[in-house]
CSV table of C-alpha atoms and ligand atoms in Angstrom, one decimal:
chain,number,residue,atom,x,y,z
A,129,UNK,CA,-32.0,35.8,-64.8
A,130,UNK,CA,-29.9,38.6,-66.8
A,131,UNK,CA,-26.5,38.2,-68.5
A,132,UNK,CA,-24.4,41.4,-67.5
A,133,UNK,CA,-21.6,41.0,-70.1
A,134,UNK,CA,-18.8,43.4,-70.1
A,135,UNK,CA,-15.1,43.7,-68.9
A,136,UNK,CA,-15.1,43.3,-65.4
A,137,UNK,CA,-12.3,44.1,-62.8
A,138,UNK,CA,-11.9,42.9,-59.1
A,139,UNK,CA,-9.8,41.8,-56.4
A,140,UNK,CA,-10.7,38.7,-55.0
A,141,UNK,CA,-7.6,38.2,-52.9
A,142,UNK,CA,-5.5,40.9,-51.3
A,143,UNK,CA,-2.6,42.3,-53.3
A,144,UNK,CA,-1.4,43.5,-49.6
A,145,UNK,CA,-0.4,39.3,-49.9
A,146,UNK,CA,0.5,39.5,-53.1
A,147,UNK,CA,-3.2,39.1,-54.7
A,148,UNK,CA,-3.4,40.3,-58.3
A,149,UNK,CA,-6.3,42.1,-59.9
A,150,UNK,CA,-8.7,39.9,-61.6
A,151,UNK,CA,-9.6,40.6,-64.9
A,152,UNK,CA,-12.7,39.2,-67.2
A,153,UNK,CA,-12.3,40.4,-70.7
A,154,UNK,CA,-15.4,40.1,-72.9
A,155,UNK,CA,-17.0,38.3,-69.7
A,156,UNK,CA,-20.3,37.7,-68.2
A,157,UNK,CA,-22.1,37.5,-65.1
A,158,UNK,CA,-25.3,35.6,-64.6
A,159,UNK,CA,-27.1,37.7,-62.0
A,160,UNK,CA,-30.7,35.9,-60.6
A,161,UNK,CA,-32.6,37.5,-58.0
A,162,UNK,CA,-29.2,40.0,-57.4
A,163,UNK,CA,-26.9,37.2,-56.3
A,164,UNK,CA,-24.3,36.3,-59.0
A,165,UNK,CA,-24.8,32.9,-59.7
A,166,UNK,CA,-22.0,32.5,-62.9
A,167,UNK,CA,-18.8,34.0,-64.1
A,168,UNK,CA,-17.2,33.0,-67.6
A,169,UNK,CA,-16.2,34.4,-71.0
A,170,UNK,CA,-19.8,35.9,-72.7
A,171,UNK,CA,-19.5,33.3,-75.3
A,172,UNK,CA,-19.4,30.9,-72.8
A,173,UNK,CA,-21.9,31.7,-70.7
A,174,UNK,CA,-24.4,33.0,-73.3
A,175,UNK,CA,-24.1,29.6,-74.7
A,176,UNK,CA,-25.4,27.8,-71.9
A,177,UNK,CA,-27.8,30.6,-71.4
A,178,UNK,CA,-29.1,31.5,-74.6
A,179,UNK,CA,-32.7,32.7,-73.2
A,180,UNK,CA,-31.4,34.9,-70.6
A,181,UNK,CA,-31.3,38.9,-71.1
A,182,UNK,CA,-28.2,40.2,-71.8
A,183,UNK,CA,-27.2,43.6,-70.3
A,184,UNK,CA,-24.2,44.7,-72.6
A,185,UNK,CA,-21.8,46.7,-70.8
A,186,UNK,CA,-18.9,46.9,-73.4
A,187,UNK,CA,-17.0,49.8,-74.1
A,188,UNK,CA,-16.3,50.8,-70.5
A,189,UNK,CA,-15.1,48.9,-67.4
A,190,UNK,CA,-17.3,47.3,-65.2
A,191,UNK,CA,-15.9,47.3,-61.5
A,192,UNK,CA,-17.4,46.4,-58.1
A,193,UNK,CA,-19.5,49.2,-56.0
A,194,UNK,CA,-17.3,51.2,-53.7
A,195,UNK,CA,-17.8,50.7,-50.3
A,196,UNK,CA,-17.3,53.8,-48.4
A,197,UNK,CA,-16.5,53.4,-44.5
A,198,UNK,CA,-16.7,57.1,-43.4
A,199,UNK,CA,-19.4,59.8,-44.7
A,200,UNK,CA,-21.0,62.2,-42.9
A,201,UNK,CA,-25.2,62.6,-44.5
A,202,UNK,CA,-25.6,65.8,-42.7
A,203,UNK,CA,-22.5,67.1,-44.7
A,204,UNK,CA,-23.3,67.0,-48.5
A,205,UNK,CA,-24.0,70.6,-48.3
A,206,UNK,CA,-21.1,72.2,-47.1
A,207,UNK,CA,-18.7,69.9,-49.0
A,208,UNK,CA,-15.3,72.5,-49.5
A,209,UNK,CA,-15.7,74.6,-46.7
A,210,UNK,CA,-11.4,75.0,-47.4
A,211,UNK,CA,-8.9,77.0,-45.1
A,212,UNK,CA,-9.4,75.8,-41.4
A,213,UNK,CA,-7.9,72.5,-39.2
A,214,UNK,CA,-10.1,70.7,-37.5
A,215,UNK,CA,-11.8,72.0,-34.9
A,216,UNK,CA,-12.3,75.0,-36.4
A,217,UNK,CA,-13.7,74.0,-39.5
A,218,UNK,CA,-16.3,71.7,-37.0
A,219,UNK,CA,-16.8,75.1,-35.3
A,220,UNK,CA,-17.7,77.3,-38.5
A,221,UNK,CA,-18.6,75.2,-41.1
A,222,UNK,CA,-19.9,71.2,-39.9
A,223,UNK,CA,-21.5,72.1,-36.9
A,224,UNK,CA,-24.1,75.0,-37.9
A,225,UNK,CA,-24.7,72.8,-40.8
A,226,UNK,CA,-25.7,70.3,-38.3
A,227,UNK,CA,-28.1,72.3,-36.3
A,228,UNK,CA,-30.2,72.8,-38.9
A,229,UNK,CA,-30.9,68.8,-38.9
A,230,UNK,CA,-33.2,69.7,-36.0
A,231,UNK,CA,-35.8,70.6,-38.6
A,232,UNK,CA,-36.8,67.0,-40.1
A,233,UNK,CA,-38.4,68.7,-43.3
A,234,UNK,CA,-34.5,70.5,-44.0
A,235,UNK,CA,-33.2,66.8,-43.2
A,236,UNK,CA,-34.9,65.3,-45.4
A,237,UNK,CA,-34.0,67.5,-48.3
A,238,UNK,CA,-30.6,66.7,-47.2
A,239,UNK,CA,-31.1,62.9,-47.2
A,240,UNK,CA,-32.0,62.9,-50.4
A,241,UNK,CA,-29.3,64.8,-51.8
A,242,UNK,CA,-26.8,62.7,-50.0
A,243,UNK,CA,-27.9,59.5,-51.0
A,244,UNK,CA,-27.6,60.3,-54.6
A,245,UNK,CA,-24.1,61.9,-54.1
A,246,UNK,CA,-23.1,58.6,-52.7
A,247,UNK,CA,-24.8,56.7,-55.2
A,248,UNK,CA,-23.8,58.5,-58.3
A,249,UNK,CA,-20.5,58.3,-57.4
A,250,UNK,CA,-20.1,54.5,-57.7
A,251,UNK,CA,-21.1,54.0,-53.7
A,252,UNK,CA,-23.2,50.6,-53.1
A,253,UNK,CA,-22.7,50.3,-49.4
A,254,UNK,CA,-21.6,52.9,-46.8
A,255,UNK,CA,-21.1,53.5,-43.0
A,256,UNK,CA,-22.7,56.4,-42.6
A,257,UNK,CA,-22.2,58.5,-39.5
A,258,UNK,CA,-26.0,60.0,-38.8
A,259,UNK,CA,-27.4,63.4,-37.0
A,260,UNK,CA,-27.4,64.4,-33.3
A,261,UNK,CA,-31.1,64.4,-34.1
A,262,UNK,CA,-33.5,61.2,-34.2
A,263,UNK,CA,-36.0,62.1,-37.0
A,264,UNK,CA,-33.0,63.1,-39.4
A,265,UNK,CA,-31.6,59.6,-38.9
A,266,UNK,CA,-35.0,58.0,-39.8
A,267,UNK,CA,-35.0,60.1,-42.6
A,268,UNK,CA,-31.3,58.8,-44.1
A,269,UNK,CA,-32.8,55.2,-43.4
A,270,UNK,CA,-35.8,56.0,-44.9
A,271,UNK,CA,-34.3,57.7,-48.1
A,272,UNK,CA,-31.6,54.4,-48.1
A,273,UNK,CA,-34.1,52.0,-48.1
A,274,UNK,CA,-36.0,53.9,-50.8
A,275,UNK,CA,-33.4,54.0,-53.4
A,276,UNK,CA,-31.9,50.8,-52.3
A,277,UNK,CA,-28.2,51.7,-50.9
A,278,UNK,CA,-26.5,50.0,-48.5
A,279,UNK,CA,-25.9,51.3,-45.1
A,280,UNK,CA,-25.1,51.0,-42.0
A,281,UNK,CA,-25.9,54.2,-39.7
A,282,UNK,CA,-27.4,56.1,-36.6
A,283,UNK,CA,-27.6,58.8,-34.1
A,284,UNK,CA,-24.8,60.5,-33.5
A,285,UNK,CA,-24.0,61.7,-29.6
A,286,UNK,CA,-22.6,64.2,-28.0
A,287,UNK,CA,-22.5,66.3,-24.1
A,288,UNK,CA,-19.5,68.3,-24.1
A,289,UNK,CA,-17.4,71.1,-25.9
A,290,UNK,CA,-19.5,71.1,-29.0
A,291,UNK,CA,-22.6,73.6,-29.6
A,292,UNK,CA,-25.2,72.9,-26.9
A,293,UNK,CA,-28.1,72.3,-29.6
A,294,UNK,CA,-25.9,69.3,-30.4
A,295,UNK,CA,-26.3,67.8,-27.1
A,296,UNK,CA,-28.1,64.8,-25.9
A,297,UNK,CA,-27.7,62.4,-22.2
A,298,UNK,CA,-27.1,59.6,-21.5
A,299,UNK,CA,-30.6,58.4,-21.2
A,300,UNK,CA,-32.1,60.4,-23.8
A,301,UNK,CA,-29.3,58.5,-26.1
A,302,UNK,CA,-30.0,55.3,-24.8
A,303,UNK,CA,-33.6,55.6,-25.7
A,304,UNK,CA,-33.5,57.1,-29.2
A,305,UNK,CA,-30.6,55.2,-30.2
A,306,UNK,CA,-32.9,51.8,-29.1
A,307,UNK,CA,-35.7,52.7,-30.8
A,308,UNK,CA,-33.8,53.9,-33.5
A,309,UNK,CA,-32.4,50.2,-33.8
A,310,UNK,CA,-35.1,48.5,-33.1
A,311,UNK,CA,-36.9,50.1,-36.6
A,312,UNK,CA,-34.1,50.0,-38.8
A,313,UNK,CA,-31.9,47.2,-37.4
A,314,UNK,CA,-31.6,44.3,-39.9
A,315,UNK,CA,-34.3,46.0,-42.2
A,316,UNK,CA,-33.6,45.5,-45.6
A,317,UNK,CA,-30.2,46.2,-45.9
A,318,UNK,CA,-30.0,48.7,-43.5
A,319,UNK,CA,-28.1,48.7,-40.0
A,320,UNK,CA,-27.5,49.7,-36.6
A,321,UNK,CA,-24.3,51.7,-36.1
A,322,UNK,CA,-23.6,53.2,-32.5
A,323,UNK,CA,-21.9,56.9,-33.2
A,324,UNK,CA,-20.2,58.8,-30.3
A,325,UNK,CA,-19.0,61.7,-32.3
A,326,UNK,CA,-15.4,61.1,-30.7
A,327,UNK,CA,-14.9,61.4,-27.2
A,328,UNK,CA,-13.9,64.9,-26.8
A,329,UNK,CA,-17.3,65.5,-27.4
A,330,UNK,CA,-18.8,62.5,-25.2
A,331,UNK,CA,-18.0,62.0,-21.3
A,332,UNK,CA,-17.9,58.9,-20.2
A,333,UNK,CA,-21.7,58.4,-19.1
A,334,UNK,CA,-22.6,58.6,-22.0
A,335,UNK,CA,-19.4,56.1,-23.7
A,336,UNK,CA,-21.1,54.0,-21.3
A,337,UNK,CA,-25.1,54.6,-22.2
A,338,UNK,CA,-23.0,53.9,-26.1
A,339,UNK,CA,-21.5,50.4,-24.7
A,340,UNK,CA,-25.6,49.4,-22.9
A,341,UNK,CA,-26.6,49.7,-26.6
A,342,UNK,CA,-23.9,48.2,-28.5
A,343,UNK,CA,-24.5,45.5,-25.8
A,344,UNK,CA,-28.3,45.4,-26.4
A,345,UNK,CA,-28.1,45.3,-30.4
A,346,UNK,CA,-26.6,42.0,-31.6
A,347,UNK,CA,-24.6,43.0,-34.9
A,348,UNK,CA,-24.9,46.5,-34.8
A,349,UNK,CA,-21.1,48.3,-35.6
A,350,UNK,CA,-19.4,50.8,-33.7
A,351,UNK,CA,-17.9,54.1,-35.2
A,352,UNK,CA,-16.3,57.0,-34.4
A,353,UNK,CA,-12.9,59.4,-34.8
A,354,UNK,CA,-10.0,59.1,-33.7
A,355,UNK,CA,-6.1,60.5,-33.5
A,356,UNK,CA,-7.2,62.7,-36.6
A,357,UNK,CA,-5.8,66.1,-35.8
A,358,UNK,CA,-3.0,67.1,-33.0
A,359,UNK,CA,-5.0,70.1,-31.0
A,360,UNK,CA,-8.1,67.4,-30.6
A,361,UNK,CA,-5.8,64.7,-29.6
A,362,UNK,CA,-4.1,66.5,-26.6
A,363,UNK,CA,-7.3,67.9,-25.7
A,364,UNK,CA,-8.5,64.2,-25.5
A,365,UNK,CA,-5.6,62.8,-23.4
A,366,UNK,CA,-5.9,66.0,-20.9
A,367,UNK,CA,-9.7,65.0,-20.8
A,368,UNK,CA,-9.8,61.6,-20.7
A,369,UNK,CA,-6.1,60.6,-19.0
A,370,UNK,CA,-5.4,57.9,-22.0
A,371,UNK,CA,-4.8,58.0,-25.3
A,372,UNK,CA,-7.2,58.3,-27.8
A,373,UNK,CA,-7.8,54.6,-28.5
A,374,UNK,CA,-8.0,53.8,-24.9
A,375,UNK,CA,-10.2,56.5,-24.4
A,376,UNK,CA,-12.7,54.1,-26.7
A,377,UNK,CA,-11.6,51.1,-25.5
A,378,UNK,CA,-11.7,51.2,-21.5
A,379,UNK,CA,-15.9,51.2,-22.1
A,380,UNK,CA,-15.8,48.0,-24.6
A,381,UNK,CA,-16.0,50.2,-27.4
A,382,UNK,CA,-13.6,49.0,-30.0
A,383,UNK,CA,-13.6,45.3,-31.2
A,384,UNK,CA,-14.1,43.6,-34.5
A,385,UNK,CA,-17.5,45.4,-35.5
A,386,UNK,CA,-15.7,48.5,-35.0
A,387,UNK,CA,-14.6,51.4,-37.8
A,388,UNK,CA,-12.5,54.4,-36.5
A,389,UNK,CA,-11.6,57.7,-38.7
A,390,UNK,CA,-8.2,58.9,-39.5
A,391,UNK,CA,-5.8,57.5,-37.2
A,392,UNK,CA,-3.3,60.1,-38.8
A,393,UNK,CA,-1.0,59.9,-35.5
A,394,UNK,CA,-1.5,56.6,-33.6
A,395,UNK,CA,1.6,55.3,-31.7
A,396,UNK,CA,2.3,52.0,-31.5
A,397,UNK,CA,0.5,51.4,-28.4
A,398,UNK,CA,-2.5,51.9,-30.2
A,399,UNK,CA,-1.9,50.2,-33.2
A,400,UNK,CA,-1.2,47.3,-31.2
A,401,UNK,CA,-4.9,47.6,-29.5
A,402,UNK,CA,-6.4,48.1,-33.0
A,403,UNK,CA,-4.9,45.0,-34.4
A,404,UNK,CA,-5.6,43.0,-30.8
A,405,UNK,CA,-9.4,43.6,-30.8
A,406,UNK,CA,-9.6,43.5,-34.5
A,407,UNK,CA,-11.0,47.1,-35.3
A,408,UNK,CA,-10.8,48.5,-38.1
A,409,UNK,CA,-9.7,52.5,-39.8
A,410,UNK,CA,-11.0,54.4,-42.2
A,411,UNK,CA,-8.4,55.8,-44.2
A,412,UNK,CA,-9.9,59.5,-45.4
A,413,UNK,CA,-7.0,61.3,-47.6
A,414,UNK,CA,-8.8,63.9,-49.2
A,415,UNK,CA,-10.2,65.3,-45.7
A,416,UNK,CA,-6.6,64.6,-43.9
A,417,UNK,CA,-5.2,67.1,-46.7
A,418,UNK,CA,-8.0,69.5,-46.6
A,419,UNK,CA,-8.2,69.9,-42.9
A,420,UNK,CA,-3.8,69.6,-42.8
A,421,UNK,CA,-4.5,66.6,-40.6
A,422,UNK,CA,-2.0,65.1,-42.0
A,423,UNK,CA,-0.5,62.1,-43.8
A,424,UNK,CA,-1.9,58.5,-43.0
A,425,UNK,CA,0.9,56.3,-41.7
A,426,UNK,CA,-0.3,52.9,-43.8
A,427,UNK,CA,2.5,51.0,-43.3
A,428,UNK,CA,2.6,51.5,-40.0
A,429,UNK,CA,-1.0,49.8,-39.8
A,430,UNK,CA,0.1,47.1,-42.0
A,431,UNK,CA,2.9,46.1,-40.1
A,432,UNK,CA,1.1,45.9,-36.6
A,433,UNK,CA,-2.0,44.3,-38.5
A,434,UNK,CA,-4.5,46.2,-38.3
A,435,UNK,CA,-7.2,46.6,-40.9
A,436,UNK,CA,-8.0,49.6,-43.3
A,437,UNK,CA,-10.5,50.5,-46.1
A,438,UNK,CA,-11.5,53.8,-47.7
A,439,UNK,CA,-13.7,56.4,-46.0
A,440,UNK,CA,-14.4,60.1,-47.9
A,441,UNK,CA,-15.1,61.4,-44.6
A,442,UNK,CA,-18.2,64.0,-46.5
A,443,UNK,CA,-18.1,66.9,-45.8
A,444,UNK,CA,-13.9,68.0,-44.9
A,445,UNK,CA,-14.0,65.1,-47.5
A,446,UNK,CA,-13.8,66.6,-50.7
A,447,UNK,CA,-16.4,64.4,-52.6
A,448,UNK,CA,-18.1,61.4,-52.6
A,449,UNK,CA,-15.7,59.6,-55.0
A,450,UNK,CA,-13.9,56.8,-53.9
A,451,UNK,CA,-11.7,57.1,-57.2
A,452,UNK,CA,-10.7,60.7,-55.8
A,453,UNK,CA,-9.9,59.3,-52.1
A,454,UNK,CA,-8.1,56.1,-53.7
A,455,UNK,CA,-5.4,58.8,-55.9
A,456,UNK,CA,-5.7,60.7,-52.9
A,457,UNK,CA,-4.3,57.6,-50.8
A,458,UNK,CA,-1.6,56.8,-53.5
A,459,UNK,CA,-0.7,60.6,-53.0
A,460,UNK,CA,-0.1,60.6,-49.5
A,461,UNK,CA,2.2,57.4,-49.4
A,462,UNK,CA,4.2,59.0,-52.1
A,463,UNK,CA,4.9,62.1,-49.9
A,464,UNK,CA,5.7,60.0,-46.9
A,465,UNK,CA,8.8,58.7,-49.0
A,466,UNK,CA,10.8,55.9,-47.2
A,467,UNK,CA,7.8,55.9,-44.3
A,468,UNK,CA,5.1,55.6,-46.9
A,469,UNK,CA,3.5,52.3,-48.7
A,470,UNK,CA,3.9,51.9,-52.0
A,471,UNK,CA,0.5,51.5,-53.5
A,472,UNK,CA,-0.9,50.4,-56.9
A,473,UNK,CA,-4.0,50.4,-58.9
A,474,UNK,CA,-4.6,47.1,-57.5
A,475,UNK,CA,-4.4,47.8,-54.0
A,476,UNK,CA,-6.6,50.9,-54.2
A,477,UNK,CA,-9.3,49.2,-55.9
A,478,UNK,CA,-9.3,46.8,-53.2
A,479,UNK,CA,-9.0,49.1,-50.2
A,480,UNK,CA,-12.3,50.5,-51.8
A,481,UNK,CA,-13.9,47.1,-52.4
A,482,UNK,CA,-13.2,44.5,-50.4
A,483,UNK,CA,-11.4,46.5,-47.8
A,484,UNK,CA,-14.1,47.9,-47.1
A,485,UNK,CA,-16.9,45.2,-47.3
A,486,UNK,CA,-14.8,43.5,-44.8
A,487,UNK,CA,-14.5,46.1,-42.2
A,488,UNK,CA,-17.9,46.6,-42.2
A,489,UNK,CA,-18.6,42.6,-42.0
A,490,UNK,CA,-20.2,42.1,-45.2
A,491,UNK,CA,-17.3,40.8,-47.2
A,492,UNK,CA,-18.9,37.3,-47.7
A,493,UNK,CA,-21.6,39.3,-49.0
A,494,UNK,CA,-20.2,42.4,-51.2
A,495,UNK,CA,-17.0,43.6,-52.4
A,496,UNK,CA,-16.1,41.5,-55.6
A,497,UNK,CA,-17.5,39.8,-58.4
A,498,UNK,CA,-17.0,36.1,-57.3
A,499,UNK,CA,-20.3,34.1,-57.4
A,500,UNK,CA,-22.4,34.1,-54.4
A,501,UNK,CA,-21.9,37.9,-53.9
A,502,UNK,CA,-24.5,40.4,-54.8
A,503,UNK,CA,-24.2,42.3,-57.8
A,504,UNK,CA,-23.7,45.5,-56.6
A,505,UNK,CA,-21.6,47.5,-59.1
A,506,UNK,CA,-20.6,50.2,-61.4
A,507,UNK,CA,-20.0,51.0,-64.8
A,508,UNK,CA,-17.1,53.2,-65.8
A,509,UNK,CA,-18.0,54.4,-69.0
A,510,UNK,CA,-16.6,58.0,-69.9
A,511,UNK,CA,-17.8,60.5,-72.3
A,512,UNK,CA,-16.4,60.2,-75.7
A,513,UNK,CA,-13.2,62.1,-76.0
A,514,UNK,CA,-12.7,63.0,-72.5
A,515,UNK,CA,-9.2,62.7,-71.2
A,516,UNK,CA,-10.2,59.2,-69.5
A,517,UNK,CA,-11.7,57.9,-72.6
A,518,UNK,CA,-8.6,58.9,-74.1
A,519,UNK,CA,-6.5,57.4,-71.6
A,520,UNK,CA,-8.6,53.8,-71.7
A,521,UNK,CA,-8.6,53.3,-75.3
A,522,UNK,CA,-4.9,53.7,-75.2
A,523,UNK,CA,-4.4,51.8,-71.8
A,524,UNK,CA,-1.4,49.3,-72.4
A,525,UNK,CA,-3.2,46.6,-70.0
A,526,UNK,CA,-6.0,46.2,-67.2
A,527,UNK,CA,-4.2,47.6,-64.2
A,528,UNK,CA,-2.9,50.5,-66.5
A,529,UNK,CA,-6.9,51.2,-67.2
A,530,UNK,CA,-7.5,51.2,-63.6
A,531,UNK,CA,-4.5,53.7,-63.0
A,532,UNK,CA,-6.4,55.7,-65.4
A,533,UNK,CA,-9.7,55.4,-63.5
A,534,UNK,CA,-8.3,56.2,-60.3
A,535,UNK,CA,-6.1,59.3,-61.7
A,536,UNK,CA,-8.9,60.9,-64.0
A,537,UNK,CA,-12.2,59.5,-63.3
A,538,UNK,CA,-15.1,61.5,-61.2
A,539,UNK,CA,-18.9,60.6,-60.7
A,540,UNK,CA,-19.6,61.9,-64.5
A,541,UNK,CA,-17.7,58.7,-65.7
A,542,UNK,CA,-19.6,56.8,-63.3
A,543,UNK,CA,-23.0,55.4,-66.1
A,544,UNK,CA,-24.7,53.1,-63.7
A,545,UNK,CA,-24.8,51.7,-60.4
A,546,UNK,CA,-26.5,48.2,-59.3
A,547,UNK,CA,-27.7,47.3,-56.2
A,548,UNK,CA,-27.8,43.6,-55.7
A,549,UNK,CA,-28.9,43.4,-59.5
A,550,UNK,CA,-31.1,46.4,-59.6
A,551,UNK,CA,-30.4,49.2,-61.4
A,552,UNK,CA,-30.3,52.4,-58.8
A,553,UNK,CA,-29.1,55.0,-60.8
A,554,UNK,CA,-28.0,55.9,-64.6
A,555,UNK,CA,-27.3,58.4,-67.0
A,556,UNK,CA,-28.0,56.1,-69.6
A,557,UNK,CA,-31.9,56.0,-69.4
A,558,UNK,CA,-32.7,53.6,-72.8
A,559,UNK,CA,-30.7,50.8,-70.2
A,560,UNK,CA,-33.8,51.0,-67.5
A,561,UNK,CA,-36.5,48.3,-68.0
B,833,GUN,N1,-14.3,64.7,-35.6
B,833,GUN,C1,-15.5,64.9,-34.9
B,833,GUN,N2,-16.5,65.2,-35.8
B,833,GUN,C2,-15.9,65.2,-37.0
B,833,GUN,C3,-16.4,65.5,-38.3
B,833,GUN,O1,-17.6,65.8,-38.6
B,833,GUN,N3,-15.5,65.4,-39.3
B,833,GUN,C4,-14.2,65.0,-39.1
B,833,GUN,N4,-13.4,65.0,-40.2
B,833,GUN,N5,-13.7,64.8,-37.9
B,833,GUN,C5,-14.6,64.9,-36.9
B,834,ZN,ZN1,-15.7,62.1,-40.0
């Protein structure tokens, strides 16, 4: 067993309700075989356990591992392609990015440099939308598994108004997607996620050959995009005769193991299907503003129920850092004014944590510190005499550190990152062993 002993922060109930952000000064987790099994002060809990290791993580703040509901892995390297809406920017900078996924030695590559954006960045679990190519998605599973992250992924499809080389069928889909599944499915911690790219790009044969294996894979999720950008979503409703949630839904496509991107302009309709089939959004600021998508109507969600977490939406995302999407999600509901949702360091640590853990239908297993999770989690520890290190050691109070974090802190503050107790990445090395 080890004794992690440092300050930790996390919200155990929802500060939407009126939840407050838990604090644990001076505390101590006991972590055996990566499940916490104790929470107390360190004095406490070292005198019970006086044998144990201890891991001492003073000095720094020790919160929960992000949990990031939206990133593309073929994206990492054309992060900040700026200038261009939507479907342009898929056009010229996503897409040809893409094609070169065909080649699984180039995907590879791209695997591994994805996985460590994600995890040096604070990220223990993620949905990760895959390739249009099969051998590229065993790849990011492969690479995953490897290093230990979290995730829940697979192939993406397509057959319409996207590059050709993109393009799959409906049978063809059926049958990678299956045997894509059926090697990664309930692996380790991987999982299945069926990923129409959004349904301009999918006609409904192959929404369909989608719902046969969302049918035929027990637990797997269901993600896609939708309502993200005004030219896509009146191409959609001329395409499809619904709106863009319906569009999803008339093939059995959205229910509670379902996590949609954006949403920027729902109408109420939709929210109120959302909330009815309990589907979930991925809420992805910094890509809404780069790609002028648009501002995220939150309370609009809140008030017909339905649920959000935090997605960085890699590549028009523009980094892996939930800290940047979480100020970037404050931002946008201070520019809505009266219309917007007042947010606070306590909310956005939770749309990041537990938000998140629970769209994805893990939150009896992630997301906080309370015992019986894993201990997945990072530790906020900033160079000497940064700006945030300046900001911390003069923070009047928790939640005022956490404002700090989430206004100045990037991956460099980020020192390490456990996965369900094991230590998958540092910049510390005398911590390893
Ligand atoms: N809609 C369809 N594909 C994409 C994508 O790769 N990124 C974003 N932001 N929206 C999309
Ligand atoms: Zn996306």
């Amino acid at each position: 067993m080890t004794l992690f002993r440092g300050t930790f922060l996390d919200t155990p109930s929802d500060p939407f309700s009126g939840g407050e952000l838990r604090t644990e000064q001076d505390g101590a987790l006991l972590v055996r075989d990566g499940v916490i099994r104790a929470r107390g002060s360190f004095a406490g809990l070292r005198g019970q356990h006086p044998e144990e290791e201890v891991v001492d993580l003073s000095g720094g703040f020790v919160l929960p591992g992000f949990v990031d509901t939206h990133v593309h892995f073929p994206q990492v390297r054309v992060i900040g392609g700026l200038g261009m809406p939507l479907l342009d920017w898929l056009d010229q900078t996503a897409l040809p990015e893409e094609a070169r996924l065909a080649d699984p030695a180039y995907a590879a590559g791209v695997a591994t440099d994805f996985v460590r954006g994600l995890v040096g960045a604070g990220t223990t679990t993620a949905l990760v939308f895959g390739s249009h190519f099969a051998p590229a998605v065993d790849t990011v599973f492969a690479e995953a598994a490897r290093v230990g992250l979290r995730i829940t992924s697979g192939l993406v499809v397509s057959d319409r108004l996207i590059r050709e080389d993109l393009f799959t069928d409906p049978d063809r889909a059926r049958e990678e997607s299956l045997a894509l599944a059926a090697r990664w499915h309930g692996v380790g911690r991987a999982r299945y996620a069926v990923t129409p790219r959004f349904s301009l790009s999918c006609s409904e044969p192959l929404l369909e050959a989608c719902a046969d294996v969302l049918r035929a894979v027990p637990g797997a999720m269901l993600t896609s995009h939708v309502n993200e950008n005004t030219r896509e979503i009146a191409t959609v409703e001329e395409l499809c005769g619904c709106d863009y949630v319906t569009s999803y839904d008339r093939h059995g496509l959205v229910g509670p193991g379902t996590v949609l991107a954006h949403n920027v302009h729902p109408t109420d309709a939709e929210l109120g299907l959302l909330a009815a089939r309990g589907a979930a959004v991925a809420h992805c600021p910094s890509s809404n503003a780069a790609l002028g998508s648009g501002l995220f109507p939150l309370a609009r969600h809140r008030a017909h129920g339905v649920r959000v977490a935090m997605g960085s939406d890699v590549g028009a995302g523009t980094g892996f850092s939930l800290l940047k999407e979480g100020l970037g999600a404050y931002v946008a509901q201070q520019l809505l004014g009266e219309a917007g949702h007042p947010l606070t360091p306590t909310h956005l640590l939770h749309l990041a944590t537990v938000a998140g853990a629970e769209a994805l239908g893990l939150g009896a297993a992630v997301g906080d510190f309370s015992p019986g999770r894993r201990f997945d989690a990072q530790w906020i520890k900033p160079a000497p005499s940064t700006p945030l290190a300046v900001g911390l050691a003069h923070a009047a109070d928790a939640g005022d550190a956490l404002a700090k974090m989430f206004a100045l802190g990037t991956p460099a503050d980020v020192r390490s990152v456990w996965i369900e107790g094991e230590l998958v990445n540092t910049s510390a090395p005398h911590l390893v062993g």
